[in-house]
Amino acid sequence: MSEFVDWLPTTKEMLSWIETVVAQGIRRPGYPADTSVRNWVADQFRGLGCEVRTEPVETPSWQSGPASLSAWLDAEPDRKIQVHGFPLPFTAPSTGTAGPLVRMTEEMPTTPGFLAVDEVELSEVPLATLRDIAVSVYDPDGEFDTLTQTLPFGPQMQQVAEPAMAAGAAGYLGATTGFPWETCEYYVPYDAVRRPIPGMWMTRSDSNRVLDLMSQGPCSGVLTAHSAVTDATTENVVATLPGASDHWVIIGSHHDAPWASAVEDASGIAMVLAAATHWSRVPQSQRPHNLMFLLNGGHMTGLAGGRAFIARHREDLLPNVVLELHLEHAAVRCRPEDGKLVPTDEPEVRWWFASSGLEDVVLEAITEQGLRRSLIFPPDALFPEPPTDGAHFHRERVPLVHFITAPPYLFDSCDTLDKIDAEGLVPLSRAAIRIVASTAGQHPPRTT
């Protein structure tokens, strides 16, 4: 690629944005921080000279309360253990659901009404396997021969409670025995599908306490889980800058999160703001197309914002989009130590999903910026669509490049500022600028 001058903010500035977002608190749709962050983001875009609007997104809002399990041996009902946990998102509340404790690995009872104890492990994938699926990689140190990636999902993905429900369980107890750190604050599922039974995530140590009790003989328990689902309105934040053509490039991410989450996706907000900062300082005649900076709401409720944006703009905008670039999760790799995840100075494996014809542009940009541990996939290589907030653009046949990482802590409350890939923020943003600049002179595929 030819030389160019970028007008990106510094790493320090980008980190300050992330700190501001995280300081607002839990950003689930319907929470106060969801409102304060989107208002702050809109103000940042206005300060850059963008034209800004917000578009409403109707979505359920899940409010979490306490959850607990009281369990005992049937032969010794007076000797109880008490376990506190985190209610499974979008499962039913309960003031007390009683039943025998049954491990999901055992033959399920023919009589419904039991409490299913499910040992959950996070999936691990050798990078050599992912390398074989990718169309290109940038792995100058040959790390993919030996690296294994721990994903933020188990084999059931978001359908963790479904096997228990199918077997007739009255309640679900997620035992995090396969997690490499101690937690119960795991915000899965987040598809906003309401499950008709209560559920609770238990820490690894509490899971082992319950399993140890069950190993001593038949057990029973009472599960209590407090939560509420209400209707809420969040908003997509849309900022625009005019460019040198009538066509559009969209640069997007999402502004909501399961917790105060730094990586998910305060880092995405920062990368989109960085792109807006650069292009706001470039003369209109040198912007390849009209530019739209999109920060969706409702990602943590089944991608509600992304779905609403597509539905609203399917006819007027999407046919004129040259590229949709999504930026999510600048993350570092962590190592487990004494029940915690300790950040390293190494980046998490970087996934890039690129439509046909864009793979070489992406490879050149990430190679130029030294963004090692990168794999480039077709949009449907791992799933029917990219596992990103911008997934629905693929369904509409919009050309896309999506960047994302998938660290194991992505949906956990331990997604804190120390997990940010600070060294990668500017190079990732510069690669994004390069990819956008490469679209100069191109036309949307539906108009050619």
XYZ file of C-alpha atoms in Angstrom:
448
model
C 0.000 0.000 0.000
C 1.169 3.523 -0.718
C 2.370 5.801 2.038
C -0.211 7.939 3.754
C -0.493 10.222 6.767
C -2.818 9.064 9.494
C -4.515 11.259 12.036
C -5.173 8.637 14.650
C -5.307 9.352 18.373
C -2.550 8.032 20.607
C -2.711 4.856 22.628
C -3.101 6.982 25.751
C -6.122 8.770 24.288
C -7.770 5.503 23.250
C -7.189 4.003 26.679
C -8.738 7.095 28.278
C -11.893 6.525 26.195
C -12.036 2.907 27.315
C -11.592 3.959 30.943
C -14.435 6.462 30.611
C -16.767 3.815 29.194
C -15.866 1.185 31.804
C -16.324 3.685 34.648
C -20.033 4.019 33.797
C -20.754 0.505 35.081
C -22.782 -2.422 33.734
C -23.915 -1.600 30.176
C -26.682 -4.134 29.618
C -29.654 -2.751 27.677
C -31.968 -0.914 30.051
C -29.262 -0.165 32.620
C -28.309 3.473 33.356
C -24.793 3.008 31.945
C -26.249 1.946 28.607
C -27.786 5.411 28.345
C -24.806 7.360 29.661
C -22.336 5.626 27.335
C -24.357 6.117 24.185
C -24.868 9.789 25.070
C -21.129 10.154 25.664
C -20.335 8.433 22.372
C -22.739 10.700 20.482
C -21.026 13.744 22.024
C -17.614 12.471 20.924
C -18.805 12.117 17.340
C -20.329 15.610 17.386
C -17.036 16.998 18.653
C -15.376 15.546 15.555
C -17.788 17.357 13.269
C -19.914 14.352 12.413
C -23.627 14.563 11.788
C -25.113 12.410 14.533
C -28.473 10.738 15.056
C -29.749 7.936 17.244
C -32.188 5.242 16.183
C -34.394 3.479 18.746
C -34.070 -0.257 19.336
C -36.810 -2.071 21.217
C -35.325 -4.870 23.280
C -35.903 -6.887 26.439
C -33.854 -5.841 29.454
C -32.708 -8.561 31.855
C -32.120 -7.416 35.436
C -30.184 -9.865 37.603
C -30.601 -10.458 41.329
C -29.232 -13.029 43.809
C -29.318 -16.777 43.216
C -28.617 -19.652 45.578
C -28.836 -23.395 46.040
C -29.509 -25.228 49.286
C -28.520 -28.895 48.936
C -28.436 -31.943 51.226
C -27.993 -35.695 51.276
C -31.379 -37.396 51.303
C -30.081 -39.586 54.128
C -29.037 -36.519 56.174
C -31.514 -33.723 55.380
C -30.380 -31.609 58.341
C -26.818 -31.339 57.005
C -27.205 -28.708 54.279
C -24.723 -26.803 52.158
C -25.522 -23.350 50.799
C -24.154 -22.096 47.482
C -24.549 -18.599 46.022
C -24.241 -17.935 42.323
C -25.368 -15.896 39.334
C -28.715 -16.523 37.636
C -28.562 -17.775 34.062
C -29.580 -14.818 31.881
C -33.143 -14.950 30.604
C -34.070 -18.051 32.604
C -37.193 -17.982 34.765
C -37.060 -16.497 38.265
C -37.943 -18.738 41.187
C -38.495 -18.277 44.906
C -37.714 -21.937 45.447
C -37.617 -24.808 42.937
C -37.079 -28.148 44.680
C -36.016 -31.495 43.301
C -33.396 -34.244 43.332
C -29.939 -33.299 42.076
C -28.972 -35.197 38.934
C -25.732 -34.952 36.996
C -26.196 -34.391 33.296
C -23.599 -37.048 32.594
C -25.795 -39.704 34.190
C -28.834 -41.381 32.683
C -31.641 -38.886 33.030
C -34.556 -39.894 35.271
C -37.811 -40.795 33.589
C -39.706 -38.583 36.038
C -39.330 -34.858 35.369
C -38.800 -32.273 38.077
C -35.114 -32.714 38.938
C -32.345 -30.107 39.235
C -29.767 -30.769 36.524
C -26.126 -30.306 37.530
C -24.178 -29.723 34.341
C -20.377 -29.664 34.305
C -19.461 -27.059 31.676
C -16.100 -26.858 29.957
C -14.968 -24.099 27.633
C -14.004 -25.299 24.178
C -10.349 -25.454 23.250
C -9.212 -25.328 19.636
C -5.666 -25.959 18.375
C -4.626 -23.020 16.231
C -3.228 -25.469 13.680
C -6.823 -26.582 13.098
C -8.050 -23.010 12.601
C -5.083 -22.316 10.347
C -6.233 -25.112 8.055
C -9.645 -23.432 7.725
C -8.279 -19.925 7.144
C -7.622 -18.520 3.689
C -4.589 -16.579 4.959
C -2.627 -16.193 8.184
C -0.076 -13.793 9.545
C 1.972 -15.847 11.987
C 5.589 -14.719 11.520
C 6.783 -16.548 14.633
C 5.169 -19.878 13.740
C 3.119 -19.883 16.945
C 0.090 -21.564 15.431
C 1.964 -24.886 15.403
C 1.687 -25.095 19.189
C -0.895 -22.554 20.430
C -4.333 -23.626 21.626
C -7.158 -21.140 22.002
C -9.699 -21.326 24.840
C -13.017 -19.944 23.603
C -15.664 -18.151 25.714
C -18.245 -20.852 24.962
C -18.622 -24.541 25.693
C -19.746 -27.082 23.065
C -23.395 -26.087 23.567
C -22.614 -22.427 22.791
C -25.597 -20.475 24.177
C -27.852 -23.522 24.387
C -26.466 -24.619 27.753
C -29.810 -25.310 29.449
C -31.557 -26.903 26.460
C -30.461 -30.531 27.076
C -31.619 -30.254 30.687
C -34.966 -28.803 29.642
C -35.424 -31.515 27.019
C -34.855 -34.153 29.702
C -37.537 -32.634 31.948
C -35.394 -30.700 34.428
C -37.156 -28.241 36.723
C -33.968 -26.205 37.163
C -30.448 -25.896 35.762
C -27.198 -25.636 37.738
C -24.160 -24.702 35.652
C -21.021 -26.152 37.229
C -17.987 -24.244 35.928
C -15.575 -27.078 36.694
C -14.032 -26.753 33.228
C -13.295 -23.027 33.502
C -9.630 -22.082 33.988
C -10.547 -19.480 36.618
C -12.913 -19.084 39.562
C -16.157 -17.418 38.539
C -19.920 -17.664 38.480
C -20.493 -14.316 36.752
C -20.742 -15.748 33.257
C -23.248 -13.856 31.117
C -24.412 -16.719 28.900
C -26.845 -17.108 27.233
C -27.378 -13.600 25.879
C -29.677 -14.429 22.970
C -32.681 -12.957 24.863
C -34.591 -16.243 24.498
C -36.624 -16.780 27.646
C -36.098 -20.212 29.188
C -39.046 -21.537 31.241
C -36.941 -22.978 34.085
C -34.672 -21.211 36.615
C -30.921 -21.528 36.302
C -27.765 -20.556 38.148
C -24.058 -20.511 37.445
C -21.862 -21.777 40.304
C -18.184 -21.051 40.899
C -15.708 -23.825 40.280
C -15.095 -24.399 44.007
C -18.816 -24.397 44.823
C -19.459 -26.728 41.902
C -16.958 -29.167 43.376
C -18.651 -28.892 46.787
C -21.985 -29.840 45.254
C -20.492 -32.657 43.199
C -18.670 -33.986 46.246
C -21.937 -34.041 48.178
C -23.637 -35.870 45.312
C -20.880 -38.492 45.262
C -21.875 -39.484 48.798
C -25.393 -40.545 47.848
C -28.742 -39.290 46.520
C -29.175 -35.556 47.060
C -31.930 -32.987 46.834
C -31.916 -29.218 46.716
C -33.836 -26.004 46.388
C -32.829 -23.473 43.725
C -33.704 -19.802 44.177
C -33.027 -17.295 41.409
C -34.143 -13.678 41.303
C -34.272 -11.805 38.025
C -36.692 -9.811 35.907
C -37.251 -9.135 32.222
C -38.780 -5.824 31.214
C -39.245 -3.986 27.928
C -36.642 -1.346 27.188
C -35.578 1.037 24.466
C -31.898 1.388 23.705
C -30.444 3.180 20.690
C -28.025 2.727 17.843
C -25.679 5.696 17.516
C -25.115 6.719 13.892
C -22.529 9.334 12.902
C -21.684 10.342 9.334
C -19.092 12.255 7.350
C -19.541 13.122 3.661
C -17.050 11.663 1.229
C -15.913 11.734 -2.385
C -18.618 9.412 -3.703
C -22.304 8.763 -3.192
C -21.576 5.293 -1.854
C -20.980 4.321 1.761
C -18.465 2.620 4.027
C -19.809 1.622 7.446
C -17.380 1.271 10.375
C -19.127 -0.325 13.320
C -19.152 -2.057 16.681
C -21.565 -2.109 19.646
C -21.730 0.019 22.789
C -23.497 -2.319 25.259
C -21.869 -5.069 27.303
C -22.605 -7.844 29.805
C -20.734 -6.041 32.599
C -18.639 -2.869 32.771
C -16.593 -4.845 30.238
C -13.390 -3.325 28.860
C -12.697 -5.659 25.949
C -16.414 -6.359 25.231
C -16.744 -3.803 23.767
C -15.296 -0.604 25.155
C -12.299 -1.486 22.998
C -14.561 -1.630 19.937
C -15.998 1.788 20.789
C -12.449 3.158 21.009
C -11.453 1.729 17.623
C -14.548 3.180 15.920
C -13.896 6.568 17.548
C -10.274 6.348 16.391
C -11.432 5.778 12.818
C -13.818 8.739 13.080
C -11.017 10.898 14.478
C -8.777 10.103 11.527
C -11.369 10.596 8.802
C -12.700 13.803 10.377
C -9.248 15.324 9.809
C -9.066 14.205 6.176
C -10.559 16.547 3.569
C -13.875 15.369 2.141
C -12.359 15.003 -1.325
C -9.868 12.468 0.074
C -12.427 10.310 1.872
C -13.092 7.405 -0.499
C -16.853 7.378 0.126
C -19.424 8.702 2.541
C -18.493 7.313 5.954
C -20.851 6.018 8.612
C -19.710 5.229 12.159
C -22.212 2.854 13.736
C -22.346 1.789 17.379
C -25.228 -0.590 17.948
C -27.178 -1.181 21.144
C -28.724 -4.464 22.189
C -25.861 -6.755 21.222
C -26.298 -8.557 24.539
C -29.970 -9.173 23.755
C -29.669 -11.258 20.634
C -28.024 -8.614 18.423
C -31.154 -6.489 18.631
C -29.426 -3.321 17.434
C -27.847 -4.950 14.413
C -31.141 -6.545 13.405
C -32.987 -3.230 13.819
C -30.413 -1.343 11.736
C -30.653 -3.841 8.886
C -34.446 -3.820 8.926
C -34.538 -0.012 8.935
C -31.996 0.486 6.138
C -32.349 -2.593 3.953
C -33.704 -0.591 1.014
C -32.290 2.922 1.363
C -28.702 2.241 2.452
C -27.485 -1.332 2.072
C -27.533 -1.379 -1.757
C -25.073 1.543 -1.677
C -22.575 0.069 0.813
C -19.104 -0.653 -0.574
C -17.787 -2.100 2.700
C -19.004 -2.823 6.223
C -16.027 -2.928 8.608
C -16.690 -4.168 12.149
C -14.136 -3.781 14.946
C -14.468 -5.753 18.175
C -12.292 -6.837 21.105
C -8.700 -5.684 21.345
C -7.705 -8.314 23.908
C -4.631 -9.808 25.525
C -4.138 -13.457 26.246
C -4.357 -14.495 29.908
C -2.960 -17.383 31.899
C -4.767 -19.041 34.828
C -3.044 -18.623 38.183
C -4.482 -19.393 41.632
C -8.063 -19.253 40.387
C -7.608 -15.973 38.510
C -6.797 -14.940 34.949
C -3.497 -13.069 34.820
C -2.960 -10.893 31.734
C 0.148 -11.517 29.672
C 1.855 -9.085 27.307
C 0.763 -11.230 24.350
C -2.247 -10.487 22.112
C -5.149 -12.878 21.940
C -5.508 -14.648 18.598
C -6.991 -12.250 16.047
C -9.775 -13.370 13.750
C -10.546 -11.481 10.537
C -13.582 -12.352 8.418
C -13.379 -11.004 4.876
C -15.688 -11.249 1.883
C -14.303 -12.724 -1.317
C -11.887 -10.326 -2.976
C -10.969 -8.516 0.236
C -8.647 -11.131 1.738
C -5.464 -9.737 0.148
C -6.255 -6.186 1.278
C -6.699 -7.400 4.849
C -3.521 -9.483 4.778
C -1.486 -6.563 3.444
C -2.867 -4.205 6.108
C -2.260 -6.507 9.061
C 1.173 -7.546 7.797
C 2.174 -3.902 7.408
C 1.069 -3.232 11.004
C 2.716 -6.341 12.442
C -0.597 -7.729 13.751
C 0.670 -11.227 14.390
C -1.487 -14.128 15.498
C -3.974 -13.202 12.779
C -6.180 -15.567 10.791
C -8.306 -14.503 7.821
C -11.483 -16.507 7.205
C -14.347 -16.373 4.738
C -17.413 -14.924 6.500
C -19.051 -18.346 6.866
C -15.936 -20.372 7.663
C -16.679 -21.077 11.339
C -20.430 -20.396 11.513
C -23.130 -19.531 8.969
C -22.150 -15.887 9.486
C -19.314 -14.088 11.295
C -19.567 -14.357 15.119
C -19.754 -10.575 15.425
C -22.246 -7.830 16.150
C -22.306 -7.157 12.388
C -23.288 -10.711 11.469
C -26.519 -9.726 9.738
C -24.686 -7.725 7.084
C -23.454 -11.030 5.699
C -27.032 -12.211 5.244
C -27.664 -9.095 3.148
C -24.632 -9.815 0.913
C -22.889 -6.603 1.950
C -19.085 -6.795 1.414
C -17.495 -6.967 4.837
C -14.343 -7.157 6.895
C -14.892 -8.042 10.550
C -12.200 -8.076 13.216
C -12.801 -9.887 16.489
C -11.005 -11.826 19.204
C -12.604 -14.472 21.393
C -10.820 -14.592 24.778
C -12.352 -16.950 27.362
C -13.262 -14.096 29.734
C -15.333 -12.221 27.145
C -18.683 -12.607 28.938
C -17.327 -12.535 32.470
C -17.075 -9.720 34.994
C -13.287 -10.161 35.034
C -13.164 -8.429 31.632
C -11.360 -5.456 33.132
C -8.997 -2.752 31.889
C -5.915 -4.929 32.350
C -7.227 -7.260 29.606
C -7.001 -4.579 26.892
C -4.411 -5.094 24.157
C -3.059 -1.575 24.583
C -0.156 -2.115 22.187
C -2.560 -3.255 19.495
C -5.036 -0.368 19.655
C -3.266 1.986 17.255
C -1.972 -0.687 14.817
C -5.459 -2.238 14.641
C -6.951 1.191 13.995
C -4.333 1.978 11.367
C -5.041 -1.333 9.603
C -8.737 -0.410 9.609
C -7.913 2.955 8.002
C -5.863 1.195 5.325
C -8.713 -1.202 4.562
C -11.207 1.662 4.209
C -8.803 3.669 2.018
C -8.442 0.685 -0.321
C -12.106 0.998 -1.335
C -11.505 4.226 -3.272
C -13.105 3.979 -6.716
C -15.057 0.837 -5.886
C -18.793 0.389 -6.353
C -21.285 -1.654 -4.350
C -21.758 -5.121 -5.882
C -25.512 -4.612 -6.239
C -25.022 -1.557 -8.466
C -22.528 -3.084 -10.894
